[in-house]
XYZ file of N, CA, C and O in Angstrom:
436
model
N -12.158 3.652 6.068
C -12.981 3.391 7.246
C -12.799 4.482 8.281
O -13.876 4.909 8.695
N -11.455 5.188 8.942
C -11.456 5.895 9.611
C -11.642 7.322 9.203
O -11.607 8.148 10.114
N -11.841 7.761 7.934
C -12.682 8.997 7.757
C -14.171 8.921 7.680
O -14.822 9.942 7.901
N -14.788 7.753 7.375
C -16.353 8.011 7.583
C -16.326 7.690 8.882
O -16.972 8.622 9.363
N -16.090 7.168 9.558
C -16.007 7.062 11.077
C -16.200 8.422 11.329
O -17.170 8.744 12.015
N -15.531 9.179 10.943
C -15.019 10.424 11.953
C -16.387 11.582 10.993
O -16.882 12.592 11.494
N -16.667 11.109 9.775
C -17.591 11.970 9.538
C -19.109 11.623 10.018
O -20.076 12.341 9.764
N -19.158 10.477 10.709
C -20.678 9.899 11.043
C -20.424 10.518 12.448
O -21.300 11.287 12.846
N -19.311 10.287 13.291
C -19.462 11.066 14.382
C -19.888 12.586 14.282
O -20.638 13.211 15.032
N -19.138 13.058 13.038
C -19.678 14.625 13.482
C -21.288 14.919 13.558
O -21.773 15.734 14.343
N -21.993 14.192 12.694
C -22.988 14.044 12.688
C -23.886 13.386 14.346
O -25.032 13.488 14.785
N -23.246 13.054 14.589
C -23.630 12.821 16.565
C -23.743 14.127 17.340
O -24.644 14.531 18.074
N -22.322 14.806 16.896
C -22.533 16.096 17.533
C -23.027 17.291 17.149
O -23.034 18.353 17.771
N -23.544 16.970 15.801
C -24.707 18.026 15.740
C -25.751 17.241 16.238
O -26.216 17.918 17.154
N -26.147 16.591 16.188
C -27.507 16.249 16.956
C -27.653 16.421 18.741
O -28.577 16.823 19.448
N -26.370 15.944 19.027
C -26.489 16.123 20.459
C -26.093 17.785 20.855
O -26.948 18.222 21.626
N -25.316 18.530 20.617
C -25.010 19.892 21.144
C -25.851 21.143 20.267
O -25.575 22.332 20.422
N -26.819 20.696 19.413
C -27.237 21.515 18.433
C -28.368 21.371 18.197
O -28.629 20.359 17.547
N -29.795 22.474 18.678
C -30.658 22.352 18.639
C -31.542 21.940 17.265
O -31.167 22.608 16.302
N -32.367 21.223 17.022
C -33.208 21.440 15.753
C -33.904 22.671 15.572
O -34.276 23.326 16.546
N -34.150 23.108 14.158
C -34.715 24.117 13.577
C -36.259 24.314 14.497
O -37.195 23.542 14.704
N -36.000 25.629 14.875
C -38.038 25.538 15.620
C -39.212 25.175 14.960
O -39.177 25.656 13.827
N -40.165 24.585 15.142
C -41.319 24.648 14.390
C -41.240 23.916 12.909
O -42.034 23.953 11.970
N -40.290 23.408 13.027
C -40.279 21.914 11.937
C -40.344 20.502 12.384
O -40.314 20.182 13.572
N -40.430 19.704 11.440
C -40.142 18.159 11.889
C -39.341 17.542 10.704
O -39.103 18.009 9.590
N -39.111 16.753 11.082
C -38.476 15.596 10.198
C -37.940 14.373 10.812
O -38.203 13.851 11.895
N -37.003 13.981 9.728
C -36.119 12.632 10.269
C -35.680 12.887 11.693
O -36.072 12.359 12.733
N -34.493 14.111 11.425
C -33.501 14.425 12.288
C -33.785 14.742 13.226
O -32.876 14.590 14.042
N -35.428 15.517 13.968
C -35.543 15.243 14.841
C -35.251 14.495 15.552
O -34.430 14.581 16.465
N -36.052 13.419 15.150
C -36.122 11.844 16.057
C -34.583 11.646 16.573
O -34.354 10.907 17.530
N -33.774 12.188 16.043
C -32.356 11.910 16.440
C -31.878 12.861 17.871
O -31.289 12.432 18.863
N -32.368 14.351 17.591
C -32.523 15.464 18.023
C -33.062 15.325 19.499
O -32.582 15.777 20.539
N -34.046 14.669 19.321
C -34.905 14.547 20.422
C -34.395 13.215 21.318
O -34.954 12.964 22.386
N -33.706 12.691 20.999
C -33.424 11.510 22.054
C -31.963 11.556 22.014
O -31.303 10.724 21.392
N -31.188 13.033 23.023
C -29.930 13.588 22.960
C -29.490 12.873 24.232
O -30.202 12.782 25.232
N -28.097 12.304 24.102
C -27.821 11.167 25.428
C -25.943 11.238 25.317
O -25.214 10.843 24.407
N -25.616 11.861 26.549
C -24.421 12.094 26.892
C -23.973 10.581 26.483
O -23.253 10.499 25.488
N -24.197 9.822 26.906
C -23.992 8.431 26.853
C -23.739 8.081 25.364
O -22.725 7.402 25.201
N -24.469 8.406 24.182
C -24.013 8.296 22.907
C -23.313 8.594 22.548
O -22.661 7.876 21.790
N -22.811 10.322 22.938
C -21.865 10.877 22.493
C -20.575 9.959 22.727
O -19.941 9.422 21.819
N -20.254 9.856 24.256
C -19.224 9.873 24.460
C -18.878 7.732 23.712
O -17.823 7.310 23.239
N -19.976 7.071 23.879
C -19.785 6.079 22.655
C -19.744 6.028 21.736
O -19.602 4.918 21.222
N -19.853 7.340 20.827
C -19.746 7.593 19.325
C -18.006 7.928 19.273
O -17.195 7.199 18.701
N -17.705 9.065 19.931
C -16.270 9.777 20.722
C -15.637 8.135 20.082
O -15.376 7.646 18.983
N -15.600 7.678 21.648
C -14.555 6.271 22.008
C -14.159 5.610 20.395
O -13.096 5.344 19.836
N -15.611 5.512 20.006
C -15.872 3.968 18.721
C -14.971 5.182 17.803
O -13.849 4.750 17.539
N -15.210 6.545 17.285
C -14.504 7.144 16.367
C -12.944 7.439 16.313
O -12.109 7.545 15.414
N -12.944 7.513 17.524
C -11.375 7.721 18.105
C -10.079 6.550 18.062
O -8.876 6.582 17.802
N -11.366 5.219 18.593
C -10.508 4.516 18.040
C -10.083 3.400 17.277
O -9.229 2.517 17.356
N -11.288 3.877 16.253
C -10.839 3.193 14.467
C -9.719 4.703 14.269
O -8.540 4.352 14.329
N -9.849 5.851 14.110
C -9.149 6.946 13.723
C -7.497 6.292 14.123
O -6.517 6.560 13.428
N -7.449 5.600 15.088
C -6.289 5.658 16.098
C -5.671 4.622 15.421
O -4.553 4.794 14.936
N -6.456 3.205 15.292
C -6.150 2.200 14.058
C -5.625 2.455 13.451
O -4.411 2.251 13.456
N -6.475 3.255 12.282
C -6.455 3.502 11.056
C -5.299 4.680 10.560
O -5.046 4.680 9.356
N -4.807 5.370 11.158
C -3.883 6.539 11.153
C -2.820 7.001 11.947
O -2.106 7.938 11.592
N -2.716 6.552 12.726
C -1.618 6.452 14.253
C -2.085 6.953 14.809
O -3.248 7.267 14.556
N -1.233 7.462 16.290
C -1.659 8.515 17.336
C -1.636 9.817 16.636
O -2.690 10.426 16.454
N -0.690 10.203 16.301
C -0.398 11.695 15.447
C -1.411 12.181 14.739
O -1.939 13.274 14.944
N -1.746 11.310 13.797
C -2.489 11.769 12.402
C -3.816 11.371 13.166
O -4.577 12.337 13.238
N -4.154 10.583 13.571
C -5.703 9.942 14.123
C -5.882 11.245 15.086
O -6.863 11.928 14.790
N -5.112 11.705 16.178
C -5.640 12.709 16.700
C -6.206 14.244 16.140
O -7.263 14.849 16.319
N -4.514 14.661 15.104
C -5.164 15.489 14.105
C -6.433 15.403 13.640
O -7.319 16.161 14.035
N -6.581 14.657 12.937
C -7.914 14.497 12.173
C -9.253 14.333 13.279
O -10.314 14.958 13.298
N -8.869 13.497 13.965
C -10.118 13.816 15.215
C -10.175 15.460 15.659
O -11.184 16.104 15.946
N -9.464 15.695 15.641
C -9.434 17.217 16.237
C -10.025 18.161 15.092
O -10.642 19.198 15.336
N -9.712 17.588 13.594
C -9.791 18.569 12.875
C -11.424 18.199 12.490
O -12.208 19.144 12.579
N -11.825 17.225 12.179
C -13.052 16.923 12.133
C -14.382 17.625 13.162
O -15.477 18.036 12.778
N -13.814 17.580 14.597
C -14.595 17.656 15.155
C -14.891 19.515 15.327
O -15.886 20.095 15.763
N -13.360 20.175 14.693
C -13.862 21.749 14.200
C -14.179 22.198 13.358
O -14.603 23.352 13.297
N -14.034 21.165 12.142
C -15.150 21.370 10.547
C -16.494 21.477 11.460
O -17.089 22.554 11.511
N -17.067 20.087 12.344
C -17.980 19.845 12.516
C -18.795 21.085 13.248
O -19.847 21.557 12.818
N -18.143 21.490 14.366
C -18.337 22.847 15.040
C -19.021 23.911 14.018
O -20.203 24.018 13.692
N -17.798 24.716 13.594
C -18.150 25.707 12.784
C -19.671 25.455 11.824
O -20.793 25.961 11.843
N -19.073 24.528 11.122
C -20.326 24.080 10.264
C -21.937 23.909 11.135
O -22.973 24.301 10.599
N -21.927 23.486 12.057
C -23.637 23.292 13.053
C -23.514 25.041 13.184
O -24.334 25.680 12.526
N -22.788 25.593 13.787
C -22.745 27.190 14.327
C -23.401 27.694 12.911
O -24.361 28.455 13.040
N -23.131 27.471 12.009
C -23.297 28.344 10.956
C -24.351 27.933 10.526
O -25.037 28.888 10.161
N -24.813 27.040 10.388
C -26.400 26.676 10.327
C -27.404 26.949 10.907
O -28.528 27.108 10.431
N -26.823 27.070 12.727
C -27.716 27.485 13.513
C -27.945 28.869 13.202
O -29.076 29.337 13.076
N -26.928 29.502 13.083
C -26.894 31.137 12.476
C -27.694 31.284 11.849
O -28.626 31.901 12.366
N -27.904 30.775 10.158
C -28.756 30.957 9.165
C -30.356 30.452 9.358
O -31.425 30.995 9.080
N -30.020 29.193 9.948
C -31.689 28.239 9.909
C -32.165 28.638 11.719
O -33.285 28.506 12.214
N -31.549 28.883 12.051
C -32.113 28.838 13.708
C -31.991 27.146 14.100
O -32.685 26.597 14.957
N -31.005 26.511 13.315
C -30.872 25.008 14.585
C -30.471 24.351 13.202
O -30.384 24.981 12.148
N -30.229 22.929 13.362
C -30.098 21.662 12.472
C -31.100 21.115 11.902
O -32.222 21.523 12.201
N -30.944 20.061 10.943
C -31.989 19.083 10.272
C -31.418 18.310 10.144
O -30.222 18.293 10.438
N -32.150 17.223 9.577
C -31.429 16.090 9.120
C -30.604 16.642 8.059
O -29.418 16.879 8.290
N -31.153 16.888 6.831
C -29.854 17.476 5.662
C -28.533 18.516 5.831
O -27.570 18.619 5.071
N -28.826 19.300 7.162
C -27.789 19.892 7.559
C -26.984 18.809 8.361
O -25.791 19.108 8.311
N -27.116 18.092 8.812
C -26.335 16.765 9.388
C -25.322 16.098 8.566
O -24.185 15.656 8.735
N -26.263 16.206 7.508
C -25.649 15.379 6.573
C -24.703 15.761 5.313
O -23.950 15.154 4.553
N -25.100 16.953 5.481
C -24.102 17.979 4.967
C -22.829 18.204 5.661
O -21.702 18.393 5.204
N -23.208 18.151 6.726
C -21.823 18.277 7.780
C -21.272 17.406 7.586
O -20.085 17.595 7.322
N -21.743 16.062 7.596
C -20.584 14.910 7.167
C -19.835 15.163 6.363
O -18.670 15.528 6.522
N -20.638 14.935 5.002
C -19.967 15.350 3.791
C -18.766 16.327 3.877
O -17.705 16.122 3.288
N -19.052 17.545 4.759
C -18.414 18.612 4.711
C -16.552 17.946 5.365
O -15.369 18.075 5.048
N -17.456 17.186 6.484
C -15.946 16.829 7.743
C -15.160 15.902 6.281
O -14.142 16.127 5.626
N -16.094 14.938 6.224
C -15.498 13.821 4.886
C -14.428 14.621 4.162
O -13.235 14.445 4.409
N -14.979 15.740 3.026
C -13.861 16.616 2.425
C -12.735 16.741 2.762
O -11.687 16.282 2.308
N -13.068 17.694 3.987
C -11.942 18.220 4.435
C -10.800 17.220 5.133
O -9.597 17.232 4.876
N -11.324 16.557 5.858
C -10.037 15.312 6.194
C -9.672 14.230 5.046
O -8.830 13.340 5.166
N -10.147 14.381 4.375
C -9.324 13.944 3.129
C -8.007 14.848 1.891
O -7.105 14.561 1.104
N -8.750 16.070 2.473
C -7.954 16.930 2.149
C -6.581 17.679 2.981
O -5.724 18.367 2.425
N -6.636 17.370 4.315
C -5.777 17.055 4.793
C -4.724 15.614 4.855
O -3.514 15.722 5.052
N -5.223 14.655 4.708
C -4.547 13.425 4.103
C -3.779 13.968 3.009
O -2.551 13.905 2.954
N -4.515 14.500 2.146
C -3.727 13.991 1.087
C -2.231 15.635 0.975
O -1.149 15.661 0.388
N -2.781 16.469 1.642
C -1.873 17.370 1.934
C -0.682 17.490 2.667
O 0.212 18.328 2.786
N -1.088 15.851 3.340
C -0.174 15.408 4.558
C 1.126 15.080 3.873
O 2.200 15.543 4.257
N 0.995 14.248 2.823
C 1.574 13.880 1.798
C 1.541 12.253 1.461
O 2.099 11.819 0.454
């Protein structure tokens, strides 16, 4: 529960800090387009603290932290290539955060 948590959030913050692709449409617009400080920081809270539950302070923060710089890099680098987000780049990013904090889990030991 507290890694898809933390990978549905990243997916918040590409929509909210990360423009959509110009001159397309889709799903992810609709997400895109109705960007609200107010979500974020209720996506934040609700992710932070199942993470916090689910993993302690230590590890729940790690992984919040580390998630939310998979999530970074990954929108940057999209925006780079595509000129902005989509829905499938969203959702790729999950996937992507998903991986990798599991791969820190399990590296954790």
């Amino acid at each position: 529960a507290g890694i898809g948590a933390l990978s549905r959030f990243s997916m918040v913050l590409s929509a909210q800090f990360f423009r959509y692709v110009p001159g397309r449409s889709g799903v992810g617009r609709l997400v895109t387009d109705r960007r609200s400080p107010g979500s974020v920081a209720a996506a934040f809270l609700l992710a932070a603290g199942i993470a916090l539950v689910c993993f302690g302070l230590k590890n729940g923060i790690t992984l919040l932290a580390g998630g939310i710089a998979v999530s970074w890099m990954s929108n940057f680098l999209f925006t780079r290539w595509l000129g902005g987000v989509t829905g499938d780049t969203m959702g790729a990013v999950s996937e992507w955060v998903t991986t990798a904090l599991l791969l820190v889990l399990v590296s954790a030991g």
